Tab-separated table of C-alpha atoms and ligand atoms in Angstrom:
chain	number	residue	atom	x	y	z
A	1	UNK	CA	-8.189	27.824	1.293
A	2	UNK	CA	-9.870	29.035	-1.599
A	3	UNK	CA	-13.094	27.904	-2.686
A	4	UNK	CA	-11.573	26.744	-6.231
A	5	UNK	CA	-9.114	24.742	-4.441
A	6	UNK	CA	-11.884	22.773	-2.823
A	7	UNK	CA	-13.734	22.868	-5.516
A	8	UNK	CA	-11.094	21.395	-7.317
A	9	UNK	CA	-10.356	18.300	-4.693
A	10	UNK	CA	-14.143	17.699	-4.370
A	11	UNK	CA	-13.968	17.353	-8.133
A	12	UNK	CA	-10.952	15.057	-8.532
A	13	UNK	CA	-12.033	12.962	-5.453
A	14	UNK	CA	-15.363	12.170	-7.058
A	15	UNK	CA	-13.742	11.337	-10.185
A	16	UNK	CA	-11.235	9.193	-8.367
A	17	UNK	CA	-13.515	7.180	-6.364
A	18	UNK	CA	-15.919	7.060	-9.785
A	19	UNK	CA	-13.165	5.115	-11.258
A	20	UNK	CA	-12.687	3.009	-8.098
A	21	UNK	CA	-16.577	1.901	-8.540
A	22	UNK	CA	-16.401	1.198	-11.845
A	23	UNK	CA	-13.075	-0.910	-11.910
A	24	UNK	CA	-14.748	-2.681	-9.197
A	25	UNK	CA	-17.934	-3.311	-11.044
A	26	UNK	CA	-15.981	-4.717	-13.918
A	27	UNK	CA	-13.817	-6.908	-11.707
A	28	UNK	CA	-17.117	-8.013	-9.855
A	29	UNK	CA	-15.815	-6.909	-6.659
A	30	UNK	CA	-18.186	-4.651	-4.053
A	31	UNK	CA	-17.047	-0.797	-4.493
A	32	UNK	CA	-16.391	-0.992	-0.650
A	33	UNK	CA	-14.041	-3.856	-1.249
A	34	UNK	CA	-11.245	-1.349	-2.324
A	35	UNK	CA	-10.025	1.435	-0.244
A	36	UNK	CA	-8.605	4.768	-1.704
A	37	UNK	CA	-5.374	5.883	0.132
A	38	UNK	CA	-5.308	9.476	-0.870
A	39	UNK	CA	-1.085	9.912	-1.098
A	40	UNK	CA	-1.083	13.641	0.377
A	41	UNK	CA	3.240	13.886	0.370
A	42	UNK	CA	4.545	17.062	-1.224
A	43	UNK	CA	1.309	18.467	-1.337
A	44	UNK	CA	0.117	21.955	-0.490
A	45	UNK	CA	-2.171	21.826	3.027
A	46	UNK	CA	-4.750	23.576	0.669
A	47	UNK	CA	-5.798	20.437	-0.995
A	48	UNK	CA	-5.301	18.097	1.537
A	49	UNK	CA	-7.933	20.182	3.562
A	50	UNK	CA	-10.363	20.401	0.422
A	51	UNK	CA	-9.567	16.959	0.200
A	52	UNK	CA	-10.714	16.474	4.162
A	53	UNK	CA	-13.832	18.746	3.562
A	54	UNK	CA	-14.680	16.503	0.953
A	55	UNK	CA	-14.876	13.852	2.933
A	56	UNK	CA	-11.910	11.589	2.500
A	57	UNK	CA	-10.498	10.459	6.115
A	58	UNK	CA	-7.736	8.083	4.123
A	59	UNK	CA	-4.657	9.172	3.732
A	60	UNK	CA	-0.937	8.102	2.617
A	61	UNK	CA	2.364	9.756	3.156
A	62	UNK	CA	6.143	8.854	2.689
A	63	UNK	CA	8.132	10.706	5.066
A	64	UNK	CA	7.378	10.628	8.628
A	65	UNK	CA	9.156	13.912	9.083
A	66	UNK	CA	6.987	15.614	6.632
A	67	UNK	CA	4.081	14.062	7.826
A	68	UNK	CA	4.475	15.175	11.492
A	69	UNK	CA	4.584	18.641	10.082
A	70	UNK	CA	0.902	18.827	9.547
A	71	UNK	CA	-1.207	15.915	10.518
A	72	UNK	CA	-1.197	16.754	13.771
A	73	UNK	CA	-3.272	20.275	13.066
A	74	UNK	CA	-5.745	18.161	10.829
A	75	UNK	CA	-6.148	15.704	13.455
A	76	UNK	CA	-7.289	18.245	15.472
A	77	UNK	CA	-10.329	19.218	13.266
A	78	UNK	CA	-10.869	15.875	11.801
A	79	UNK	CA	-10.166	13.201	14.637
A	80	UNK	CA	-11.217	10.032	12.318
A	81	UNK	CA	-8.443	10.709	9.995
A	82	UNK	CA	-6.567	7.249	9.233
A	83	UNK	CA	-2.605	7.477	7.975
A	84	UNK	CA	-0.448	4.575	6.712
A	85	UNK	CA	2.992	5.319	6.386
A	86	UNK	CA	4.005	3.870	2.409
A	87	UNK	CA	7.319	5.243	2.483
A	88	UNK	CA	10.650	3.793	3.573
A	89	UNK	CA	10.611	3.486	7.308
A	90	UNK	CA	14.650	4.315	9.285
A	91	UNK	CA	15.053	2.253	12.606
A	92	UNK	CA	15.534	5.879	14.213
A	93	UNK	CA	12.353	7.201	12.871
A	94	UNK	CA	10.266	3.860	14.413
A	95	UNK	CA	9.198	6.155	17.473
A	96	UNK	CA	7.538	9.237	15.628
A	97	UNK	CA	6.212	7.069	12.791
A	98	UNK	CA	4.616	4.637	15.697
A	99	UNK	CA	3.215	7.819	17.176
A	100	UNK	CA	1.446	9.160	14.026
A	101	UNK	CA	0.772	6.490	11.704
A	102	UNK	CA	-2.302	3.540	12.027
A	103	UNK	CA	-0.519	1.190	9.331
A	104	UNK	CA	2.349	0.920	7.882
A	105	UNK	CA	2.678	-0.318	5.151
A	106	UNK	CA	6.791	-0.790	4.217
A	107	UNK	CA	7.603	-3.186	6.861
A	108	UNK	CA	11.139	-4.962	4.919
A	109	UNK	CA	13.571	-6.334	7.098
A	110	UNK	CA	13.819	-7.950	10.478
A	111	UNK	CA	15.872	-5.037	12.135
A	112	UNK	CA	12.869	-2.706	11.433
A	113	UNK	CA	10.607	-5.427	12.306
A	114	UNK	CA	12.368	-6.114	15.935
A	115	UNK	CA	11.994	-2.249	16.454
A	116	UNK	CA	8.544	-1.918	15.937
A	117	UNK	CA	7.836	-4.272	18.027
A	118	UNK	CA	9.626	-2.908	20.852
A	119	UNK	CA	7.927	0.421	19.716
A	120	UNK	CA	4.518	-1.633	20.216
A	121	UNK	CA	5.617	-3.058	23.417
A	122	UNK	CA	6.316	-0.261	24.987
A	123	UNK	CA	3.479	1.930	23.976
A	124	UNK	CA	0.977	-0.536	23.997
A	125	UNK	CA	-0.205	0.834	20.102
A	126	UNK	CA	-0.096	-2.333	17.859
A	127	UNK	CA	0.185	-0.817	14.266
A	128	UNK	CA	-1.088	-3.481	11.894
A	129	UNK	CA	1.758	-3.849	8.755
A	130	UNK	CA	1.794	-4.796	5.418
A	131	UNK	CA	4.794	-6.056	3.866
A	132	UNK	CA	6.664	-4.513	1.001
A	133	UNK	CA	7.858	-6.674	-1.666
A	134	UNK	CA	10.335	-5.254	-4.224
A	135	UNK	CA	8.608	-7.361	-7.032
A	136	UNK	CA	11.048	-6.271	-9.785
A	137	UNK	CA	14.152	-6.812	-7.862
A	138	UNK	CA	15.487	-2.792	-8.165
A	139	UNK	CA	18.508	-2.348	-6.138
A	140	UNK	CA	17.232	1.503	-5.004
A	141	UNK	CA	13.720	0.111	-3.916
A	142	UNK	CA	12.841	-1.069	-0.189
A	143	UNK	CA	10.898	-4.360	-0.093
A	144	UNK	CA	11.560	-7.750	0.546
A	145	UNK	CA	12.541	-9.800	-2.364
A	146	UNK	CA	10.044	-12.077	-3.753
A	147	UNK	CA	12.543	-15.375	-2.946
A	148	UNK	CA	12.957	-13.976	0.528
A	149	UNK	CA	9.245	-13.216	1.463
A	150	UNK	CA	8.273	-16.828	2.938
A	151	UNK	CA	10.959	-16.801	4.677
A	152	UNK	CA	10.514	-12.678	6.228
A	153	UNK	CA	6.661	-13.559	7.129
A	154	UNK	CA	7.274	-16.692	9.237
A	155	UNK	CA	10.335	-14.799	11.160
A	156	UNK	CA	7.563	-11.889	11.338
A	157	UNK	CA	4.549	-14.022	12.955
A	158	UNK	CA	6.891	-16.576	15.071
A	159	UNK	CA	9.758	-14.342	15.938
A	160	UNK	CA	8.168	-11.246	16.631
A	161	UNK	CA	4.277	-11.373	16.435
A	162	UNK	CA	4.196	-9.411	14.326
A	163	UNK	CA	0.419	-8.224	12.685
A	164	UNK	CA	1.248	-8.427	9.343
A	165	UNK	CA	-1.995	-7.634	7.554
A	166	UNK	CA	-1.296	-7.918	3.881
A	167	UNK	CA	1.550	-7.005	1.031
A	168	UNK	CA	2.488	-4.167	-0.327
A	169	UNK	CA	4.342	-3.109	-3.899
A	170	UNK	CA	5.343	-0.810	-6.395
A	171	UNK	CA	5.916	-2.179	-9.622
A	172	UNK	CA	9.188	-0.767	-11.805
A	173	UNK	CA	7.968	2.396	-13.459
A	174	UNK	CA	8.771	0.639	-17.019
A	175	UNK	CA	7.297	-2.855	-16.800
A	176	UNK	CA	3.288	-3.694	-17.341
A	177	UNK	CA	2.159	-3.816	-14.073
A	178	UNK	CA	-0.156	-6.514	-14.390
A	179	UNK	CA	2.201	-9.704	-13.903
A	180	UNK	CA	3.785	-7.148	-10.387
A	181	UNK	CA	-0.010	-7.164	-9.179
A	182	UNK	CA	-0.567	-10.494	-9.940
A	183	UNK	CA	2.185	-12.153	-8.244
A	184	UNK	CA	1.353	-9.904	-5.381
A	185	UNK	CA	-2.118	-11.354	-5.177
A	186	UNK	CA	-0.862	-14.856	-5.282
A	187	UNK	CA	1.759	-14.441	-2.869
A	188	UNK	CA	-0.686	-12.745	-0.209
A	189	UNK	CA	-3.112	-16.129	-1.157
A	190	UNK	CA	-0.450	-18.140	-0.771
A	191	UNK	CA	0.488	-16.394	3.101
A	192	UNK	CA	-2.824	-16.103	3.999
A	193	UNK	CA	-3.268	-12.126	4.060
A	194	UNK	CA	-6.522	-10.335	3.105
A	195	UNK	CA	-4.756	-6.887	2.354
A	196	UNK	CA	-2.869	-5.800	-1.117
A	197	UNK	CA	-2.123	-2.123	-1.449
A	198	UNK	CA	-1.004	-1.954	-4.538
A	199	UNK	CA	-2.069	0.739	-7.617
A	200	UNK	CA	-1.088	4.543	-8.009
A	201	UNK	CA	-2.417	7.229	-10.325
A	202	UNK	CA	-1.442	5.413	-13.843
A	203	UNK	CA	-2.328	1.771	-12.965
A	204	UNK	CA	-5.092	1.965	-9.975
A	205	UNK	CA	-7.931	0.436	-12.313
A	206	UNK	CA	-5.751	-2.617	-13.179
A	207	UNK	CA	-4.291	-3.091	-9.746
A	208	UNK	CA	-8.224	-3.584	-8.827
A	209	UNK	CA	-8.929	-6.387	-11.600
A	210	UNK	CA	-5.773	-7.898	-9.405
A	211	UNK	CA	-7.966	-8.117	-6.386
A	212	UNK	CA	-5.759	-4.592	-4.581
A	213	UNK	CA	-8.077	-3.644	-1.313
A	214	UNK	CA	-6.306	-0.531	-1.247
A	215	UNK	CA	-4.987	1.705	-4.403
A	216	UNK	CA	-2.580	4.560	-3.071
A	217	UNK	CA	-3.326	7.629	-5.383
A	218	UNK	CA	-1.455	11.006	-4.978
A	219	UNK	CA	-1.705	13.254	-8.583
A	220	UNK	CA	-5.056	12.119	-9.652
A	221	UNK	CA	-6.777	13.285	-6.461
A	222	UNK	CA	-4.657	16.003	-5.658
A	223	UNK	CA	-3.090	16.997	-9.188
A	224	UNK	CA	0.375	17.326	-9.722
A	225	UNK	CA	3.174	17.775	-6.783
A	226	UNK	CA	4.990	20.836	-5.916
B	301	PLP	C1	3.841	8.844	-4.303
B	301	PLP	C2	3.390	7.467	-4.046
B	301	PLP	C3	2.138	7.022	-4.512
B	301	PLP	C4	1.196	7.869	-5.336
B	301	PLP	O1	1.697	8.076	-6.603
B	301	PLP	P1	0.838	8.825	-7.738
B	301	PLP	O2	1.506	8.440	-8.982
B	301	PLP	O3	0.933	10.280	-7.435
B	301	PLP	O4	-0.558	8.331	-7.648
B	301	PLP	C5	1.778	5.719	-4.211
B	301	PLP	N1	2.581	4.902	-3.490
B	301	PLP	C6	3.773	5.305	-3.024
B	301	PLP	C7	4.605	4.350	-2.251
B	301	PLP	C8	4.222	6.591	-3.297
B	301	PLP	O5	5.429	6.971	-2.833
């Protein structure tokens, strides 16, 4: 790595997590209240290391594929390192992703949710999960609808004990995404779940006045992707 490279992601990440206090300030919330998923996919392993040497341990990707190409190696150097799988998750893929990820945070329908658990069962790792929620309804997006979500979480806790820790979305790229983050929020009330990861690059500081508790942000801490 070169040292501009780092210097670069030690740069970015301050001005990220700068951002992070002060959207918390102004929502009254404790800085520590929201935590910043760095979203590392199609980025070069330069950055993700400056990133690491600049002391982020948080990190997001959306293939498990991709992601088994090079966690491992940083896991070797950085053992603390915490991954949540935001992408969509295949049935066939349940085994690596259980393997490599701590969260995951695109749990969606009750044939992923029975493998998991038999992923959990028989490795004994219990993965907490959030659950997506396709909040504007777009055919070519994973999550739960919004009129099917009561209905997903109970089959998730009674059917399968499931761990669901909190909701997940990504509002259409067109639409304000203040009335996606606040449904979101009400909806996790509602369920009683403490987590919301919602917020990327553009939308982060609003996504916090929504009450998110963790903002997934790829290009403004690493710059654009490859
Ligand atoms: C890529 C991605 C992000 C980060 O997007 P940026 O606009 O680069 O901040 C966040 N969440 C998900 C699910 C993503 O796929």
């Amino acid at each position: 790595m070169t040292r501009s490279e780092a210097g670069d992601a030690a740069a970015r990440l301050a001005a990220v997590r700068a951002r992070i206090a002060g959207a918390a300030a102004a929502a009254g919330r404790e800085t520590a209240s929201v935590q910043l998923v760095a979203v590392s996919k199609l980025q070069p392993e330069a950055r993700i290391a400056g990133a690491l040497e600049a002391g982020q341990r948080l990190f997001g990707e959306n293939r498990v594929q991709e992601a088994e190409g090079r966690w491992p190696a940083f896991r070797e150097r950085y053992p603390d390192i915490a991954l949540r799988l935001v992408g969509r998750l295949q049935t066939n893929k349940v085994r690596a992703a259980v393997q490599l990820f701590d969260t995951i945070e695109t749990l969606d329908r009750p044939r992923l949710a029975a493998a998991l658990v038999r992923e959990f069962e028989r490795t004994g790792r219990l993965l907490p999960c959030f659950v997506q929620v396709n909040t504007g309804e777009e055919p070519q997006k994973g999550g739960v609808t919004p009129a099917a979500l009561g209905s997903f979480l109970d089959k998730c806790r009674t059917e399968y004990g499931l761990d669901v820790a909190g909701l997940m979305c990504i509002p259409p790229a067109g639409d304000l995404p203040g009335p996606h983050f606040a449904f979101l929020r009400e909806a996790a009330r509602r369920h009683g779940l403490a987590g919301l990861s919602m917020g990327m690059s553009v939308d982060f500081e609003t996504a916090i006045r929504f009450g998110a508790t963790h903002v997934r942000i790829g290009t403004a801490v690493f710059g654009a992707r490859g």
